[in-house]
Coordinates of C-alpha atoms and ligand atoms in Angstrom, one line a residue:
M1 CA -2.3 -34.6 -9.6
Q2 CA -1.0 -37.2 -6.8
Q3 CA -0.1 -35.3 -3.8
Q4 CA 3.5 -35.7 -3.4
F5 CA 4.0 -34.2 -7.1
I6 CA 2.6 -30.7 -5.8
R7 CA 4.8 -28.0 -4.8
N8 CA 3.4 -24.8 -3.3
F9 CA 5.5 -21.9 -3.0
A10 CA 6.1 -18.2 -3.1
I11 CA 9.0 -15.8 -4.1
I12 CA 10.0 -13.3 -1.4
A13 CA 12.1 -10.4 -1.7
H14 CA 12.9 -6.7 -1.3
I15 CA 11.3 -4.2 -3.7
D16 CA 12.8 -4.6 -7.1
H17 CA 15.2 -7.3 -6.3
G18 CA 13.5 -9.2 -9.5
K19 CA 10.5 -11.0 -8.0
S20 CA 8.4 -10.7 -11.1
T21 CA 11.4 -11.1 -13.5
L22 CA 11.9 -14.6 -11.6
A23 CA 8.1 -15.4 -12.0
D24 CA 8.2 -14.7 -15.6
R25 CA 10.9 -16.9 -16.3
I26 CA 9.7 -19.7 -14.2
M27 CA 6.1 -19.3 -16.2
A28 CA 8.0 -19.1 -19.7
L29 CA 9.9 -22.3 -18.7
T30 CA 7.3 -24.5 -18.0
K31 CA 5.6 -23.2 -21.0
T32 CA 2.7 -21.7 -18.8
V33 CA 3.2 -18.5 -21.0
S34 CA 4.7 -18.6 -24.3
E35 CA 8.2 -17.0 -24.5
R36 CA 6.8 -13.9 -26.8
D37 CA 4.4 -12.8 -23.7
S38 CA 7.0 -13.5 -21.2
H39 CA 8.6 -10.0 -21.0
A40 CA 5.1 -8.6 -20.8
Q41 CA 5.5 -9.3 -16.8
L42 CA 2.0 -11.2 -16.9
L43 CA 1.8 -11.3 -13.3
D44 CA 1.8 -7.5 -12.9
D45 CA -1.7 -6.6 -14.6
L46 CA -2.8 -3.6 -13.2
A47 CA -1.5 -0.5 -14.6
V48 CA -0.1 0.9 -11.8
E49 CA 1.8 -1.8 -11.1
R50 CA 3.8 -1.5 -14.5
D51 CA 4.3 2.4 -14.2
H52 CA 5.9 1.4 -10.4
G53 CA 7.2 -1.6 -11.4
V54 CA 5.7 -2.9 -8.2
T55 CA 3.4 -5.9 -7.3
V56 CA 0.5 -4.4 -5.2
K57 CA -2.0 -7.6 -5.1
S58 CA -0.9 -10.9 -4.8
R59 CA -1.8 -13.5 -7.5
T60 CA -1.4 -17.1 -8.2
V61 CA -0.1 -19.2 -11.2
R62 CA -0.2 -23.0 -11.7
N63 CA 2.7 -24.0 -13.5
Y64 CA 3.4 -28.0 -14.8
Y65 CA 7.2 -28.9 -14.6
R66 CA 8.5 -32.1 -16.2
D67 CA 11.7 -32.7 -14.5
Q68 CA 14.8 -34.4 -16.0
T69 CA 13.3 -37.8 -15.4
G70 CA 10.2 -36.9 -17.4
Q71 CA 8.0 -36.8 -14.3
D72 CA 5.5 -34.0 -14.3
Y73 CA 4.9 -31.8 -11.1
E74 CA 2.5 -29.2 -10.4
Y75 CA 3.9 -25.9 -9.2
N76 CA 1.5 -23.4 -7.6
L77 CA 3.5 -20.2 -7.5
I78 CA 2.0 -17.5 -5.5
D79 CA 3.0 -13.9 -6.2
T80 CA 3.5 -11.4 -3.3
P81 CA 3.6 -7.6 -3.1
G82 CA 7.3 -5.9 -2.1
H83 CA 6.6 -2.9 -0.9
V84 CA 6.5 -1.9 3.1
D85 CA 3.1 -0.8 2.9
F86 CA 2.1 -4.2 1.6
N87 CA 3.2 -6.5 4.1
Y88 CA -0.2 -7.9 5.2
E89 CA -0.3 -9.3 1.8
V90 CA 2.7 -11.1 2.0
A91 CA 1.7 -13.0 5.5
K92 CA -1.7 -14.0 3.8
S93 CA 0.0 -15.3 0.6
L94 CA 2.4 -17.1 2.6
A95 CA 0.1 -19.2 4.6
A96 CA -1.3 -20.9 1.5
T97 CA 2.3 -22.0 0.5
E98 CA 4.9 -25.0 2.0
G99 CA 8.0 -23.2 1.0
A100 CA 9.5 -20.1 -0.4
I101 CA 12.5 -18.5 -2.5
L102 CA 13.8 -15.9 -0.9
L103 CA 15.5 -13.8 -3.7
V104 CA 18.6 -11.3 -3.0
D105 CA 19.7 -9.0 -5.6
A106 CA 23.4 -9.3 -5.3
T107 CA 23.9 -6.0 -6.7
Q108 CA 22.1 -4.3 -3.5
G109 CA 22.4 -7.3 -0.7
V110 CA 20.0 -8.3 2.0
Q111 CA 17.4 -5.4 2.8
A112 CA 15.3 -4.6 5.2
Q113 CA 12.3 -6.2 3.5
T114 CA 14.6 -9.5 2.6
I115 CA 14.7 -9.7 6.3
A116 CA 11.1 -9.1 7.3
N117 CA 9.8 -11.5 4.5
Y118 CA 12.3 -13.9 5.7
R119 CA 11.3 -13.8 9.3
I120 CA 7.4 -14.1 8.3
A121 CA 8.0 -17.3 6.3
Q122 CA 10.5 -18.6 8.9
Q123 CA 7.5 -18.2 11.8
D124 CA 5.3 -20.0 9.2
G125 CA 8.0 -22.8 9.3
L126 CA 8.0 -22.6 5.6
T127 CA 11.2 -24.2 3.5
I128 CA 13.5 -21.1 2.5
I129 CA 15.4 -21.5 -0.8
P130 CA 18.0 -18.6 -0.9
V131 CA 18.6 -17.5 -4.6
L132 CA 21.0 -14.4 -5.4
N133 CA 20.0 -13.1 -8.6
K134 CA 21.2 -10.4 -10.9
I135 CA 25.0 -12.0 -11.0
D136 CA 24.7 -11.0 -14.7
M137 CA 25.5 -7.3 -13.8
P138 CA 28.8 -5.9 -13.3
A139 CA 28.3 -4.2 -10.0
A140 CA 27.0 -7.7 -8.6
D141 CA 28.9 -8.5 -5.2
V142 CA 28.3 -12.4 -4.9
P143 CA 30.9 -12.7 -2.1
A144 CA 29.4 -10.1 0.3
T145 CA 25.7 -10.9 -0.1
L146 CA 26.6 -14.7 0.3
A147 CA 28.2 -13.6 3.7
Q148 CA 25.2 -11.5 4.5
L149 CA 22.5 -14.3 3.7
H150 CA 25.1 -16.7 5.8
D151 CA 24.2 -13.9 8.9
L152 CA 20.7 -14.1 8.3
N153 CA 21.0 -18.0 8.6
P154 CA 23.8 -19.8 9.1
A155 CA 22.1 -22.8 6.9
F156 CA 22.0 -20.3 4.1
D157 CA 26.0 -21.5 2.8
R158 CA 27.7 -21.2 -0.3
A159 CA 26.4 -24.6 -1.1
H160 CA 22.6 -24.2 -0.7
T161 CA 22.4 -21.1 -2.2
L162 CA 21.8 -20.2 -5.8
M163 CA 22.8 -17.8 -8.1
I164 CA 20.7 -17.0 -11.1
S165 CA 20.1 -14.3 -13.7
A166 CA 16.4 -13.8 -13.8
K167 CA 17.1 -11.7 -16.6
T168 CA 19.1 -13.9 -19.1
G169 CA 17.5 -16.9 -17.5
E170 CA 21.0 -18.4 -16.2
G171 CA 20.5 -20.7 -13.3
V172 CA 17.0 -20.5 -13.3
P173 CA 16.6 -24.4 -14.4
A174 CA 18.3 -25.2 -11.0
V175 CA 15.7 -23.3 -9.2
L176 CA 13.2 -25.3 -10.7
E177 CA 15.1 -28.3 -9.7
A178 CA 15.6 -27.2 -6.2
I179 CA 11.9 -26.5 -5.8
K180 CA 10.9 -30.2 -6.5
E181 CA 13.8 -31.4 -4.3
R182 CA 13.8 -29.2 -1.4
I183 CA 10.1 -27.9 -0.9
P184 CA 7.9 -30.5 1.0
A185 CA 4.9 -31.9 -1.1
P186 CA 1.6 -30.8 0.9
S187 CA 0.2 -33.1 3.7
G188 CA -3.9 -32.6 3.6
K189 CA -6.1 -35.6 4.2
P190 CA -7.8 -36.1 0.6
T191 CA -10.6 -37.9 2.3
A192 CA -11.3 -36.1 4.9
P193 CA -13.8 -33.5 5.2
L194 CA -13.4 -30.1 3.0
K195 CA -11.3 -27.7 4.7
A196 CA -9.9 -24.5 2.4
L197 CA -8.0 -21.3 3.1
V198 CA -9.1 -18.0 1.7
F199 CA -6.1 -16.2 1.2
D200 CA -7.2 -13.7 -0.9
S201 CA -9.9 -12.4 -3.4
L202 CA -10.8 -10.4 -6.3
Y203 CA -14.1 -8.7 -7.4
D204 CA -15.7 -9.3 -10.6
P205 CA -18.9 -7.2 -11.3
Y206 CA -20.9 -10.3 -13.1
Q207 CA -19.3 -13.2 -11.3
G208 CA -19.0 -11.5 -7.7
V209 CA -16.5 -12.2 -5.3
I210 CA -13.7 -14.8 -6.8
A211 CA -11.9 -16.2 -3.8
Y212 CA -8.3 -17.4 -4.0
V213 CA -8.2 -20.9 -1.9
R214 CA -5.8 -23.4 -0.6
V215 CA -7.3 -26.9 0.2
L216 CA -5.9 -28.4 3.2
D217 CA -7.9 -31.1 3.3
G218 CA -10.8 -32.8 1.7
Q219 CA -12.2 -32.1 -2.1
L220 CA -13.6 -28.8 -3.4
D221 CA -16.0 -29.1 -6.5
L222 CA -19.2 -27.8 -7.4
S223 CA -21.6 -31.0 -6.3
Q224 CA -22.4 -29.6 -2.9
P225 CA -23.4 -26.3 -1.3
L226 CA -20.3 -24.7 0.4
T227 CA -20.1 -22.5 3.7
L228 CA -17.7 -20.0 4.8
M229 CA -17.2 -20.8 8.7
Q230 CA -16.7 -17.6 10.1
A231 CA -19.2 -15.7 8.5
T232 CA -21.8 -18.5 8.5
L233 CA -22.5 -18.0 5.0
D234 CA -23.8 -20.5 2.7
F235 CA -23.7 -20.5 -0.8
K236 CA -23.4 -22.8 -4.4
A237 CA -20.2 -21.8 -6.1
K238 CA -20.3 -20.9 -9.7
G239 CA -16.8 -22.7 -10.8
V240 CA -13.6 -23.6 -9.4
G241 CA -10.2 -23.4 -11.4
V242 CA -6.9 -22.3 -11.4
F243 CA -5.0 -19.1 -13.0
S244 CA -2.5 -20.6 -15.4
P245 CA -1.9 -17.2 -16.1
T246 CA -5.6 -16.6 -16.8
M247 CA -8.6 -18.2 -15.1
H248 CA -9.0 -22.1 -16.2
P249 CA -12.1 -23.7 -14.7
Q250 CA -11.3 -27.4 -13.1
A251 CA -13.8 -30.2 -11.9
T252 CA -12.2 -30.4 -8.6
L253 CA -9.3 -28.6 -6.5
N254 CA -7.9 -31.4 -4.4
A255 CA -6.1 -31.5 -0.9
G256 CA -2.8 -29.3 -1.2
E257 CA -3.9 -27.7 -4.2
V258 CA -4.2 -23.9 -5.0
G259 CA -6.8 -22.2 -6.7
Y260 CA -10.0 -20.1 -7.2
V261 CA -13.8 -20.5 -6.3
V262 CA -16.1 -18.2 -8.2
T263 CA -18.5 -17.4 -5.2
G264 CA -21.2 -15.3 -6.9
I265 CA -21.4 -13.4 -3.7
K266 CA -22.0 -10.0 -4.7
D267 CA -20.7 -8.3 -0.9
P268 CA -16.9 -8.5 -1.1
R269 CA -16.8 -7.4 3.0
A270 CA -18.6 -11.2 3.0
V271 CA -15.8 -12.8 2.0
R272 CA -13.1 -12.1 4.2
V273 CA -9.2 -12.9 3.7
G274 CA -8.7 -15.6 6.3
E275 CA -11.9 -17.5 5.9
T276 CA -12.5 -21.3 6.0
L277 CA -14.2 -23.0 3.2
T278 CA -15.9 -25.9 4.3
R279 CA -19.3 -27.9 3.0
K280 CA -22.2 -26.9 4.3
T281 CA -23.3 -30.9 4.9
A282 CA -20.3 -32.7 6.5
P283 CA -18.3 -29.4 7.4
A284 CA -14.8 -29.5 8.9
T285 CA -15.1 -29.4 12.6
A286 CA -12.8 -26.6 13.3
A287 CA -12.2 -23.1 11.1
L288 CA -8.8 -22.1 10.7
P289 CA -7.4 -19.1 12.9
G290 CA -7.7 -16.6 10.3
Y291 CA -6.3 -12.9 10.3
R292 CA -6.8 -9.7 11.7
P293 CA -8.3 -7.7 9.2
A294 CA -5.9 -5.0 7.8
Q295 CA -6.3 -1.7 9.5
P296 CA -6.0 1.5 7.5
M297 CA -3.3 3.8 9.0
V298 CA -3.4 6.9 7.0
F299 CA -6.2 9.1 6.0
A300 CA -6.7 11.6 3.7
G301 CA -9.6 13.1 1.6
L302 CA -10.2 12.6 -2.0
Y303 CA -12.1 15.3 -4.1
P304 CA -13.2 15.2 -7.5
K305 CA -11.1 18.0 -9.3
D306 CA -14.0 18.9 -11.9
N307 CA -17.0 18.6 -9.4
D308 CA -17.9 15.0 -10.9
Y309 CA -18.8 13.3 -7.8
P310 CA -20.8 10.7 -9.3
A311 CA -18.2 9.6 -11.1
L312 CA -15.8 9.4 -8.1
R313 CA -18.2 7.8 -6.2
E314 CA -18.8 5.2 -8.5
A315 CA -14.9 4.5 -9.1
V316 CA -14.3 4.6 -5.0
L317 CA -17.0 1.7 -4.5
K318 CA -15.6 -0.3 -7.2
L319 CA -11.8 0.2 -5.8
G320 CA -13.1 -0.7 -2.4
L321 CA -14.3 -4.0 -3.9
N322 CA -11.0 -4.7 -5.4
D323 CA -8.8 -3.4 -2.6
T324 CA -10.6 -4.3 0.8
S325 CA -7.9 -2.7 2.9
F326 CA -9.2 0.7 1.4
S327 CA -11.8 2.0 3.4
F328 CA -13.7 5.1 2.6
T329 CA -17.0 7.1 4.1
E330 CA -18.8 10.1 2.3
E331 CA -17.8 13.8 3.7
R332 CA -18.5 17.3 2.5
S333 CA -15.7 20.1 2.9
E334 CA -16.9 23.8 3.0
A335 CA -14.0 24.3 0.6
L336 CA -13.6 21.3 -1.5
G337 CA -17.4 20.3 -1.7
M338 CA -18.6 16.2 -1.8
G339 CA -15.9 13.9 -1.4
F340 CA -14.4 10.9 0.5
R341 CA -12.6 10.6 3.9
C342 CA -10.5 7.4 2.8
G343 CA -8.0 5.1 4.7
F344 CA -5.2 3.7 3.4
L345 CA -2.3 1.2 4.8
G346 CA 0.0 4.2 4.3
A347 CA 1.5 7.2 2.1
F348 CA 2.2 4.7 -0.7
H349 CA -1.0 3.0 -0.7
L350 CA -2.6 6.5 -1.0
Q351 CA -0.6 7.3 -4.1
I352 CA -1.5 3.9 -5.5
I353 CA -5.0 4.3 -5.0
R354 CA -4.5 8.1 -6.7
E355 CA -3.3 6.5 -9.7
R356 CA -5.5 3.6 -10.2
L357 CA -8.5 6.4 -10.3
R358 CA -6.7 8.3 -13.0
D359 CA -5.6 5.2 -15.0
E360 CA -8.7 3.1 -14.5
Y361 CA -11.5 5.5 -14.2
G362 CA -10.0 8.6 -16.0
L363 CA -10.6 10.7 -12.9
E364 CA -8.2 13.3 -11.2
V365 CA -8.7 13.8 -7.9
L366 CA -7.6 16.4 -5.2
A367 CA -6.0 14.5 -2.3
T368 CA -5.4 16.3 1.2
A369 CA -2.4 16.2 3.1
P370 CA -2.8 12.7 5.0
N371 CA -3.2 12.4 8.6
V372 CA -3.4 10.0 11.2
T373 CA -6.2 8.4 13.8
Y374 CA -6.9 10.5 17.1
Q375 CA -8.5 8.9 20.1
V376 CA -9.8 12.3 21.9
T377 CA -11.6 11.9 25.3
L378 CA -13.7 14.9 26.3
K379 CA -14.0 16.7 29.7
N380 CA -17.6 15.1 29.5
G381 CA -16.1 11.5 29.4
Q382 CA -17.3 11.1 25.9
H383 CA -14.6 9.0 23.6
M384 CA -14.5 10.2 20.1
V385 CA -12.1 8.8 17.0
I386 CA -11.1 11.3 14.7
T387 CA -9.9 10.9 11.1
N388 CA -10.5 14.5 10.1
P389 CA -8.7 17.1 11.7
V390 CA -11.9 19.1 11.2
Q391 CA -13.6 17.1 13.3
F392 CA -10.8 18.0 16.3
P393 CA -13.0 19.4 19.5
A394 CA -12.3 23.0 20.4
F395 CA -9.7 22.9 22.8
G396 CA -11.6 24.0 26.0
L397 CA -13.5 20.8 25.6
I398 CA -10.5 18.1 25.4
E399 CA -9.4 16.3 28.2
T400 CA -6.5 14.2 26.4
V401 CA -5.7 13.1 22.9
A402 CA -3.9 9.8 21.9
E403 CA -2.3 8.8 18.6
P404 CA -0.8 6.2 17.0
F405 CA 2.8 4.9 17.6
V406 CA 4.4 2.3 15.6
R407 CA 7.6 0.2 15.9
A408 CA 10.0 0.8 12.9
E409 CA 13.0 -1.4 12.1
I410 CA 15.4 0.4 9.8
T411 CA 18.1 -1.7 8.4
T412 CA 21.2 0.3 7.2
P413 CA 24.7 -0.5 6.3
D414 CA 26.9 0.7 9.3
N415 CA 28.3 3.5 7.6
G416 CA 24.7 5.2 7.3
L417 CA 24.3 4.9 11.2
N418 CA 24.7 8.2 12.1
A419 CA 22.5 9.5 9.7
V420 CA 20.1 7.5 10.7
L421 CA 20.0 7.9 14.2
K422 CA 19.7 11.7 13.5
L423 CA 16.8 11.2 11.2
V424 CA 15.1 9.1 14.0
D425 CA 15.9 11.7 16.4
H426 CA 14.5 14.7 14.4
H427 CA 11.1 12.5 13.8
K428 CA 10.9 11.9 17.7
G429 CA 11.7 8.5 17.6
T430 CA 12.8 6.5 20.5
L431 CA 15.1 4.3 20.1
L432 CA 14.3 0.9 21.4
D433 CA 17.4 -1.7 20.1
L434 CA 20.2 -1.4 17.8
G435 CA 21.3 -4.9 16.3
N436 CA 24.0 -6.1 14.0
S437 CA 23.5 -8.4 11.2
G438 CA 26.8 -8.6 9.3
D439 CA 27.5 -5.2 8.0
L440 CA 24.1 -4.1 8.2
V441 CA 22.7 -2.5 11.2
V442 CA 18.8 -2.6 12.2
V443 CA 17.4 -0.1 14.4
T444 CA 14.7 -0.6 15.9
A445 CA 12.8 2.5 17.4
K446 CA 9.3 3.9 18.4
F447 CA 7.6 6.7 16.4
P448 CA 4.4 8.8 16.5
L449 CA 2.9 7.4 12.9
S450 CA 2.2 11.0 11.8
E451 CA 6.3 11.5 11.9
V452 CA 6.6 8.3 9.6
A453 CA 3.4 8.3 7.6
A454 CA 4.5 10.8 5.0
H455 CA 7.9 11.8 4.1
F456 CA 10.1 9.2 6.5
F457 CA 10.6 6.5 4.1
S458 CA 11.8 9.0 1.2
E459 CA 13.9 10.8 3.7
L460 CA 15.7 7.6 4.8
K461 CA 16.3 6.6 1.3
S462 CA 18.0 9.7 0.7
V463 CA 20.3 10.0 3.9
S464 CA 21.4 6.6 3.2
H465 CA 22.0 6.6 -0.6
G466 CA 19.5 4.3 -0.9
Y467 CA 20.7 1.9 1.1
A468 CA 18.3 1.9 4.1
S469 CA 15.2 0.3 4.2
L470 CA 12.2 0.1 6.4
N471 CA 9.5 -1.7 8.1
T472 CA 6.8 -0.5 10.5
E473 CA 4.0 -2.1 12.7
F474 CA 1.3 -0.6 15.0
L475 CA 2.2 -0.7 18.4
D476 CA -0.2 1.2 20.6
N477 CA -2.4 4.6 21.1
E478 CA -0.3 6.8 23.5
V479 CA -1.3 10.1 24.9
A480 CA 0.3 13.5 23.2
D481 CA 0.2 17.1 23.6
L482 CA -1.8 17.7 19.9
V483 CA -3.5 20.7 19.0
K484 CA -5.1 21.7 15.8
I485 CA -4.1 24.4 13.1
E486 CA -7.1 26.2 11.5
V487 CA -6.4 28.2 8.7
A488 CA -8.5 31.2 7.5
M489 CA -8.5 33.2 4.2
N490 CA -10.1 36.4 4.2
Y491 CA -10.7 35.6 8.0
A492 CA -13.0 32.7 7.0
P493 CA -11.9 29.2 8.1
V494 CA -11.0 26.9 5.2
D495 CA -11.9 23.2 6.5
A496 CA -9.9 21.3 4.1
L497 CA -6.7 22.8 5.1
A498 CA -6.9 22.1 9.0
M499 CA -4.1 19.7 10.4
V500 CA -3.0 18.3 13.7
V501 CA 0.2 18.6 15.2
H502 CA 2.6 18.6 18.0
R503 CA 2.3 21.5 20.4
S504 CA 5.9 22.2 20.3
D505 CA 6.2 22.2 16.5
A506 CA 3.0 24.5 16.3
P507 CA 5.3 27.8 16.1
A508 CA 7.6 26.2 13.3
I509 CA 4.7 24.6 11.5
T510 CA 2.5 27.7 11.4
Q511 CA 5.0 30.0 10.2
A512 CA 6.2 27.6 7.6
L513 CA 2.7 26.8 6.5
V514 CA 1.5 30.5 5.9
K515 CA 4.9 31.0 3.7
Q516 CA 3.6 27.9 1.6
L517 CA 0.3 29.2 1.5
K518 CA 1.2 32.3 0.3
A519 CA 3.5 30.7 -2.6
T520 CA 0.7 28.2 -3.7
V521 CA -2.9 29.9 -2.9
P522 CA -3.9 31.2 -6.6
R523 CA -4.0 35.0 -6.5
Q524 CA -7.0 37.0 -6.2
L525 CA -7.9 40.6 -7.5
Y526 CA -7.3 41.9 -3.8
P527 CA -5.0 41.0 -1.1
T528 CA -5.9 38.0 0.7
P529 CA -4.7 37.5 4.5
V530 CA -4.2 34.2 5.1
Q531 CA -3.6 33.0 9.1
A532 CA -2.9 29.9 10.9
I533 CA -4.8 29.5 14.2
V534 CA -3.9 27.8 17.2
E535 CA -6.4 27.6 20.1
G536 CA -7.9 30.9 18.9
K537 CA -5.1 32.7 18.4
A538 CA -3.6 33.7 15.0
L539 CA 0.6 32.2 15.3
A540 CA 1.3 33.3 11.9
R541 CA -0.1 35.6 9.0
V542 CA 0.7 36.4 5.7
D543 CA -1.3 38.5 2.8
V544 CA -1.4 37.2 -0.4
P545 CA -0.7 39.8 -2.8
P546 CA -3.6 40.7 -5.5
L547 CA -3.1 39.3 -9.0
R548 CA -2.1 42.7 -10.4
K549 CA -1.8 46.4 -10.2
N550 CA -4.9 48.4 -11.0
A551 CA -4.1 48.8 -14.7
A552 CA -6.8 51.6 -15.2
V553 CA -5.3 53.7 -12.7
N554 CA -1.5 52.9 -13.1
G555 CA -1.5 52.9 -16.8
E556 CA -0.5 55.3 -19.1
A557 CA -2.8 58.4 -20.2
H558 CA -5.5 56.5 -22.1
S559 CA -8.4 57.8 -23.8
V560 CA -11.1 58.4 -20.9
S561 CA -13.3 55.8 -22.8
K562 CA -10.7 53.2 -22.8
K563 CA -9.9 53.8 -18.8
A564 CA -13.6 53.5 -18.5
A565 CA -13.9 50.5 -20.1
L566 CA -11.0 48.9 -18.3
L567 CA -12.8 49.9 -14.9
R568 CA -16.2 48.3 -15.6
R569 CA -14.2 45.2 -16.7
Q570 CA -12.4 45.4 -13.5
S571 CA -15.1 45.6 -11.2
Q572 CA -16.8 42.9 -13.0
N573 CA -14.0 40.5 -12.4
K574 CA -14.3 42.1 -8.5
R575 CA -17.7 41.2 -8.2
R576 CA -17.2 37.7 -9.7
A577 CA -14.1 37.2 -7.5
T578 CA -16.1 37.9 -4.3
Q579 CA -19.1 35.6 -5.5
S580 CA -16.9 32.6 -5.6
Q581 CA -14.7 31.0 -3.4
I582 CA -10.8 30.5 -3.6
K583 CA -10.3 27.7 -5.6
L584 CA -7.6 25.6 -3.8
P585 CA -5.2 23.6 -6.1
Q586 CA -3.4 20.3 -5.7
S587 CA -0.1 21.8 -5.1
V588 CA -1.4 23.8 -2.0
F589 CA -2.1 20.4 -0.5
N590 CA 1.2 19.2 -2.0
A591 CA 2.9 22.4 -0.3
L592 CA 1.6 21.0 3.3
L593 CA 3.1 17.6 2.7
E594 CA 6.3 19.3 2.6
L595 CA 6.1 21.0 6.3
Ligands
GTP601 P1 8.3 -5.7 -7.1 O1 6.9 -6.4 -7.8 O2 8.3 -4.3 -7.0 O3 8.7 -6.1 -5.5 O4 9.7 -5.7 -8.1 P2 10.2 -7.1 -8.3 O5 10.9 -7.5 -7.3 O6 9.1 -7.7 -9.0 O7 11.5 -6.7 -9.2 P3 11.2 -7.0 -11.1 O8 11.0 -8.1 -11.4 O9 10.0 -6.1 -11.7 O10 12.7 -6.3 -11.4 C1 13.0 -5.1 -10.9 C2 14.1 -4.8 -12.2 O11 15.3 -5.1 -12.1 C3 13.3 -4.9 -13.6 O12 14.1 -3.7 -14.6 C4 14.3 -5.9 -14.0 O13 14.3 -5.7 -15.4 C5 15.5 -5.7 -13.0 N1 16.0 -7.3 -13.3 C6 15.4 -8.4 -12.7 N2 16.3 -9.3 -12.4 C7 17.4 -9.2 -13.0 C8 18.7 -9.7 -13.5 O14 18.8 -10.9 -13.0 N3 19.5 -8.9 -14.0 C9 19.3 -7.8 -14.5 N4 20.4 -7.1 -15.0 N5 18.2 -7.0 -14.1 C10 17.0 -7.9 -13.5

C-alpha cells in the first residue's frame, strides 16, 4: 500500500474505559474479524487477560478500511495495556505510531491513567483524537467529561471530540473517518537503507523470537541477512508478515508499515525491545535511540506447592521468554525448599504471573510476601544489593542501607483530597506538588517504594470510593533506617518469613506479625512458640496453641486397652510431627501482606 494510505495508531485509555471493546469494534467494522468472533475480544488472548479484563502485553493488528469514496486504507492498530504496572509497555507501543485515540469513559471521566498516557503521547508528538465512550449508559456525564478533556488540552473542545458507544457501535464509523482525516500518514523514505524499530516481541518455541517491528525507512523482506544494530547480531529472518488478527505472511513490509519478523533467534534476551533492525549489507547509518530496559521493582519468592520443582522451573523459564520484564534466579529456602526469587514490575504483575502459572501450566505456587531491593554498604566498605530479606546482613556489620523511592502522581476528585492526603502521610509520603485539572486534583508525592508496592493502590481506591488513580515512577535510592525482622518457630529461624522494615515501625509490626502467625500457622500437637526477633532481641512472642487436648488423659473413663491404643497413636503422631517441619501454607504469607 502507498504510504499516503497508511495510518498507524494506538488506543490509550484508563483501565476499563473500553479500549479492547473499541478495538474489537474496529476489527469488526473493517471486517478483519467476523461479527460472530468479535465479542470474544480477540486482542486479549492470554487467559489472565480475559479473567481480569485487562490487557497485559501489547498487540498489533492490521485492518483494511474502505472509506466513503471507495479508497482503501491500511489501519495498523496497536493495542496498549491499561494498568499502572505496565506503563512501560505503553511507551514502547506509542513509539511505533503517528497517532492515538484517547478514549475516556463518560461515566468515570478523565482518570490518572488517561492523563499519564496522554502525556506520553504528547511527548512523542502524536496526533491525539479525543473520544468519549459509553455514552449509552445512563450514568454517562458528557458535559462534565468534555470539560475535563478541555482542561487537559484546550484543543480538545466539543467540536473535536467524538462521542461513541464501543459496545453498541454508535459513533464508531466517525472514529474510522477521523483516523484517516486527522492522523498523518507515515513519512519514511522507501528507498533509504532499511531501518526498523523493534517495539515488542513474543517467543515461540518452534520459531524463536518473533519481533514486532515498525519499518521507518526502506524495505524489509527475506532477500538479505538482517542485523540487530545494538546487539550487533546477524541473522536470516524466516518470515515477515502482519497480524490480521492472526499471523499473515507477506513478501515485504515497506516504510511506514507495522508487522512482525520471525527471527529464528532462540535467545529472547538477544532481541531487545528498542533495537534497530537493518540490513547486514547496506545498513542504516545510525541506530535508533532505544529504550531503557524495564526494571523489576518488587521481588518475591515463588515455590512449588506440591514439591514439583522441575515443573515450576520449566514454567518459569518459559514465562521469562514471553515476558522479559519478569526476572528470576534460583533460590533455596530452609522452610520451603527449592524455588525462585523473582522480580516484577509491581504487585499486580506478581499476581498476573501467579495466575499465568496456574492457568497456562496448571501450577499452584506459594508466593512469599513481596519486598523491594536494598542497597547495603557494610562497615568494611563492601556493597551488597539485597533482593531477599534473608540475605540482609547481621546488624553489627551494616554501615548504611538505602531503599528505592518513587514519585507518585495521584489523581483524585477534590472532595477526596483529604482522605488521600491522610493516606499519603500514613505511608510516609512527602508532598511534592498539588495541582488542579478541573475538579480533579493531582497530588504528587515521594514515597519509599516499599510503602506503595503492595496495598497502596487498593487502599487508595477504597478511600476515594474508586475514583482516585495512581501512577508511579522510580526516583532514586535513599538511605533509610531499616532493620530486619526474623521469625523463629520453636526457636529455629524460618527464613521465608524474614522481612525488612523501618525501625520506627518494628514494634508495631512485630506485634501484629506474631498475632497473624498465631491465627494462621497450622497447629501442631504441642504448643509452638513463635518469636519476632529484631537485632537479636525478641520484640514479640506468642505460643501457637496445640492442635487438641490430650484425649487419652482427659477423656471419659475408657477401658485400659482403649486408652493404651490412643496413647500409642498419639505418641506416633508426636514423633511424626517432630520429624517433619511445620509446613507454611499460603495463608501465612497472605496474612503477612496485611501488616
Ligand atoms: P483494559 O484492557 O483492562 O485496559 O480494559 P479496556 O479499556 O480494554 O476495557 P474493556 O474494553 O475490557 O471494557 C471494560 C468494560 O466496559 C467491559 O465490561 C465492556 O463491556 C464495557 N464497555 C466498553 N465499552 C462500553 C460502552 O460503550 N458501553 C457500555 N455500556 N459498556 C462498555
